[in-house]
GROMACS .gro file of C-alpha atoms in nm:
model
  220
    1MET     CA    1   2.884  19.109  13.367
    2LYS     CA    2   2.544  19.216  13.236
    3TRP     CA    3   2.504  19.486  12.972
    4ARG     CA    4   2.335  19.714  13.224
    5ALA     CA    5   2.639  19.677  13.452
    6LEU     CA    6   2.886  19.839  13.211
    7PRO     CA    7   3.139  20.070  13.383
    8SER     CA    8   3.041  20.435  13.406
    9ASP     CA    9   3.317  20.546  13.166
   10PHE     CA   10   3.139  20.360  12.882
   11PRO     CA   11   2.859  20.516  12.676
   12PRO     CA   12   2.503  20.418  12.774
   13TRP     CA   13   2.463  20.041  12.756
   14PRO     CA   14   2.193  20.049  12.479
   15THR     CA   15   2.439  20.240  12.257
   16VAL     CA   16   2.719  19.990  12.322
   17TYR     CA   17   2.489  19.693  12.270
   18LYS     CA   18   2.350  19.832  11.946
   19ARG     CA   19   2.699  19.885  11.802
   20PHE     CA   20   2.800  19.536  11.918
   21ALA     CA   21   2.496  19.383  11.744
   22VAL     CA   22   2.555  19.579  11.422
   23TRP     CA   23   2.917  19.467  11.402
   24GLU     CA   24   2.820  19.106  11.464
   25LYS     CA   25   2.544  19.114  11.203
   26ALA     CA   26   2.792  19.251  10.949
   27GLY     CA   27   3.043  18.975  11.027
   28ALA     CA   28   3.306  19.222  11.145
   29THR     CA   29   3.427  19.012  11.439
   30GLN     CA   30   3.491  18.705  11.224
   31ARG     CA   31   3.680  18.907  10.961
   32LEU     CA   32   3.892  19.076  11.227
   33LEU     CA   33   3.968  18.745  11.394
   34ASP     CA   34   4.061  18.583  11.061
   35ALA     CA   35   4.299  18.868  10.974
   36LEU     CA   36   4.470  18.857  11.315
   37ARG     CA   37   4.499  18.478  11.308
   38ASP     CA   38   4.660  18.478  10.963
   39ARG     CA   39   4.910  18.740  11.074
   40ALA     CA   40   4.988  18.556  11.398
   41ARG     CA   41   5.047  18.231  11.209
   42LEU     CA   42   5.289  18.406  10.974
   43VAL     CA   43   5.476  18.555  11.270
   44ALA     CA   44   5.499  18.204  11.418
   45GLY     CA   45   5.668  18.084  11.099
   46ARG     CA   46   5.367  17.902  10.955
   47VAL     CA   47   5.157  17.946  10.644
   48ALA     CA   48   4.850  18.167  10.687
   49ALA     CA   49   4.600  17.893  10.595
   50PRO     CA   50   4.603  17.604  10.845
   51PRO     CA   51   4.605  17.251  10.697
   52ALA     CA   52   4.481  17.081  11.017
   53ALA     CA   53   4.266  17.163  11.319
   54VAL     CA   54   4.144  17.036  11.656
   55ILE     CA   55   3.781  17.030  11.776
   56ASP     CA   56   3.635  17.023  12.127
   57SER     CA   57   3.354  17.167  12.338
   58GLN     CA   58   3.298  17.327  12.679
   59SER     CA   59   2.976  17.357  12.879
   60VAL     CA   60   2.921  17.684  13.069
   61ARG     CA   61   2.654  17.786  13.313
   62ALA     CA   62   2.393  18.028  13.184
   63ALA     CA   63   2.267  18.336  13.366
   64GLU     CA   64   1.901  18.408  13.427
   65THR     CA   65   1.896  18.617  13.108
   66VAL     CA   66   1.926  18.300  12.898
   67GLY     CA   67   1.584  18.160  12.808
   68LYS     CA   68   1.482  17.796  12.848
   69ALA     CA   69   1.449  17.751  12.473
   70THR     CA   70   1.824  17.796  12.415
   71ARG     CA   71   1.968  17.629  12.723
   72GLY     CA   72   1.997  17.268  12.833
   73TYR     CA   73   2.152  17.033  13.088
   74ASP     CA   74   2.483  16.856  13.034
   75ALA     CA   75   2.447  16.546  13.248
   76GLY     CA   76   2.812  16.451  13.210
   77LYS     CA   77   2.945  16.787  13.334
   78LYS     CA   78   2.638  16.860  13.551
   79VAL     CA   79   2.602  17.203  13.393
   80ASN     CA   80   2.276  17.382  13.318
   81GLY     CA   81   2.340  17.630  13.042
   82ARG     CA   82   2.497  17.633  12.699
   83LYS     CA   83   2.784  17.458  12.528
   84ARG     CA   84   3.041  17.629  12.309
   85HIS     CA   85   3.198  17.414  12.038
   86ILE     CA   86   3.524  17.541  11.892
   87ILE     CA   87   3.777  17.446  11.628
   88VAL     CA   88   4.133  17.576  11.654
   89ASP     CA   89   4.442  17.535  11.438
   90THR     CA   90   4.744  17.341  11.561
   91VAL     CA   91   4.880  17.655  11.731
   92GLY     CA   92   4.557  17.721  11.921
   93PHE     CA   93   4.411  18.012  11.725
   94LEU     CA   94   4.034  18.004  11.684
   95LEU     CA   95   3.892  17.904  11.345
   96ALA     CA   96   3.520  17.873  11.422
   97VAL     CA   97   3.279  17.868  11.717
   98LEU     CA   98   2.923  17.742  11.760
   99VAL     CA   99   2.704  17.782  12.070
  100THR     CA  100   2.425  17.532  12.145
  101PRO     CA  101   2.222  17.421  12.448
  102ALA     CA  102   2.445  17.225  12.685
  103SER     CA  103   2.240  16.911  12.618
  104THR     CA  104   2.353  16.899  12.252
  105GLN     CA  105   2.585  16.608  12.175
  106ASP     CA  106   2.927  16.696  12.037
  107ARG     CA  107   2.892  16.478  11.728
  108VAL     CA  108   2.561  16.649  11.640
  109ALA     CA  109   2.691  17.005  11.672
  110ALA     CA  110   3.014  16.911  11.492
  111ARG     CA  111   2.840  16.896  11.154
  112SER     CA  112   2.736  17.261  11.164
  113LEU     CA  113   3.070  17.362  11.315
  114LEU     CA  114   3.272  17.182  11.047
  115ARG     CA  115   3.066  17.351  10.776
  116ARG     CA  116   3.131  17.686  10.939
  117MET     CA  117   3.504  17.613  10.957
  118ARG     CA  118   3.508  17.521  10.588
  119ASP     CA  119   3.354  17.857  10.499
  120THR     CA  120   3.594  18.043  10.728
  121THR     CA  121   3.912  17.878  10.603
  122GLY     CA  122   3.815  17.837  10.238
  123GLY     CA  123   3.817  17.457  10.261
  124ARG     CA  124   4.193  17.433  10.317
  125VAL     CA  125   4.172  17.223  10.635
  126ALA     CA  126   4.198  16.854  10.547
  127LEU     CA  127   4.246  16.690  10.890
  128VAL     CA  128   4.065  16.744  11.220
  129TRP     CA  129   4.164  16.579  11.549
  130ALA     CA  130   3.892  16.503  11.804
  131ASP     CA  131   3.818  16.304  12.118
  132GLY     CA  132   3.598  15.999  12.161
  133GLY     CA  133   3.281  16.208  12.179
  134TYR     CA  134   3.295  16.257  11.804
  135THR     CA  135   3.287  15.891  11.702
  136GLY     CA  136   3.006  15.733  11.505
  137GLY     CA  137   2.858  15.850  11.178
  138LEU     CA  138   3.033  16.186  11.193
  139LEU     CA  139   3.357  16.041  11.057
  140ASP     CA  140   3.199  15.904  10.740
  141TRP     CA  141   2.980  16.213  10.698
  142ALA     CA  142   3.279  16.448  10.718
  143ARG     CA  143   3.474  16.242  10.465
  144THR     CA  144   3.195  16.213  10.208
  145THR     CA  145   3.031  16.555  10.251
  146LEU     CA  146   3.321  16.788  10.331
  147GLY     CA  147   3.625  16.588  10.222
  148LEU     CA  148   3.760  16.604  10.579
  149VAL     CA  149   3.939  16.335  10.775
  150VAL     CA  150   3.831  16.336  11.141
  151GLN     CA  151   4.087  16.142  11.342
  152ILE     CA  152   4.003  16.034  11.698
  153VAL     CA  153   4.280  16.081  11.954
  154LYS     CA  154   4.221  15.803  12.205
  155ARG     CA  155   4.294  15.839  12.573
  156PRO     CA  156   4.568  15.595  12.685
  157GLU     CA  157   4.481  15.349  12.961
  158LEU     CA  158   4.707  15.494  13.226
  159PRO     CA  159   4.641  15.529  13.601
  160CYS     CA  160   4.763  15.889  13.602
  161PHE     CA  161   4.707  16.214  13.416
  162THR     CA  162   4.882  16.251  13.082
  163VAL     CA  163   4.884  16.522  12.817
  164LEU     CA  164   4.705  16.394  12.508
  165PRO     CA  165   4.865  16.459  12.169
  166ARG     CA  166   4.695  16.736  11.970
  167ARG     CA  167   4.396  16.760  12.205
  168TRP     CA  168   4.587  16.964  12.462
  169VAL     CA  169   4.602  17.255  12.214
  170VAL     CA  170   4.227  17.309  12.204
  171GLY     CA  171   4.211  17.255  12.580
  172ARG     CA  172   4.455  17.542  12.631
  173THR     CA  173   4.245  17.769  12.410
  174LEU     CA  174   3.929  17.683  12.603
  175CYS     CA  175   4.114  17.759  12.927
  176LEU     CA  176   4.234  18.098  12.802
  177ASP     CA  177   3.891  18.182  12.667
  178HIS     CA  178   3.721  18.085  12.993
  179ARG     CA  179   3.935  18.341  13.178
  180SER     CA  180   3.755  18.622  12.997
  181PRO     CA  181   3.494  18.783  13.229
  182ARG     CA  182   3.230  18.768  12.954
  183CYS     CA  183   3.293  18.397  12.892
  184VAL     CA  184   3.296  18.263  13.247
  185ARG     CA  185   2.917  18.242  13.220
  186ASP     CA  186   2.676  18.292  12.933
  187TYR     CA  187   2.479  18.613  12.979
  188GLU     CA  188   2.351  18.657  12.624
  189ARG     CA  189   1.986  18.613  12.528
  190LEU     CA  190   2.091  18.523  12.173
  191ARG     CA  191   2.326  18.232  12.111
  192HIS     CA  192   2.513  18.403  11.828
  193HIS     CA  193   2.590  18.693  12.061
  194HIS     CA  194   2.774  18.456  12.293
  195GLU     CA  195   2.961  18.330  11.987
  196ALA     CA  196   3.061  18.692  11.929
  197MET     CA  197   3.185  18.718  12.288
  198VAL     CA  198   3.406  18.413  12.232
  199ARG     CA  199   3.544  18.573  11.916
  200TRP     CA  200   3.611  18.903  12.096
  201ALA     CA  201   3.796  18.714  12.370
  202MET     CA  202   4.011  18.541  12.107
  203ILE     CA  203   4.067  18.871  11.926
  204ARG     CA  204   4.212  19.008  12.249
  205ILE     CA  205   4.427  18.697  12.305
  206THR     CA  206   4.554  18.692  11.945
  207SER     CA  207   4.630  19.065  11.953
  208ARG     CA  208   4.831  19.022  12.272
  209ARG     CA  209   5.009  18.727  12.113
  210LEU     CA  210   5.126  18.964  11.839
  211THR     CA  211   5.211  19.265  12.056
  212GLN     CA  212   5.334  19.092  12.374
  213PRO     CA  213   5.488  18.761  12.264
  214ARG     CA  214   5.695  18.721  12.582
  215GLN     CA  215   5.380  18.671  12.790
  216PHE     CA  216   5.296  18.361  12.584
  217GLY     CA  217   5.644  18.213  12.574
  218ASN     CA  218   5.705  17.963  12.295
  219TRP     CA  219   5.336  17.936  12.200
  220ARG     CA  220   5.392  17.749  11.877
   0.00000   0.00000   0.00000
């Protein structure tokens, strides 16, 4: 949905967009998400600060409002648009998000994303699980620069589908996030505004996790 297509019961779209941009510039969405995540972890019987996390990415198609300078082509997924890189805790709650052109390799974007996660969590995360796309120099860089252990979860050589340990958690979060109307495609001219949309989607999901736990079952 484009900004100009807001429902008629909303204020004029420039007013809504301006308030959205002001909140994002002030860091309000990240602070709200952090507070909700800490509370949801406590309700789930865990400590507020997560000791471990899972990283992954998802390429999404970009609308015509996204300029060529900030979009790219993911040859593996055959997607022309942007790629959102996320880190979640072991429950599936979002820790950090980074949006890049879809052509950006996961191991390249991971450095900025891991730095962002360190700032968000206060450096308490010591272990990050990832897939084979994060191999290479990233592992040594994370250990020496950030004091993080990035552990690769390898795919077993099986002829059928199997749920991968740890990695399925971030996959579930990407699936839930992709169901948000504002996250099905990327409509934002600015990359950090799409990051804000991902955070708003997770704010809604985390809030519902706290107020309507039965809809999520044993989401632990």
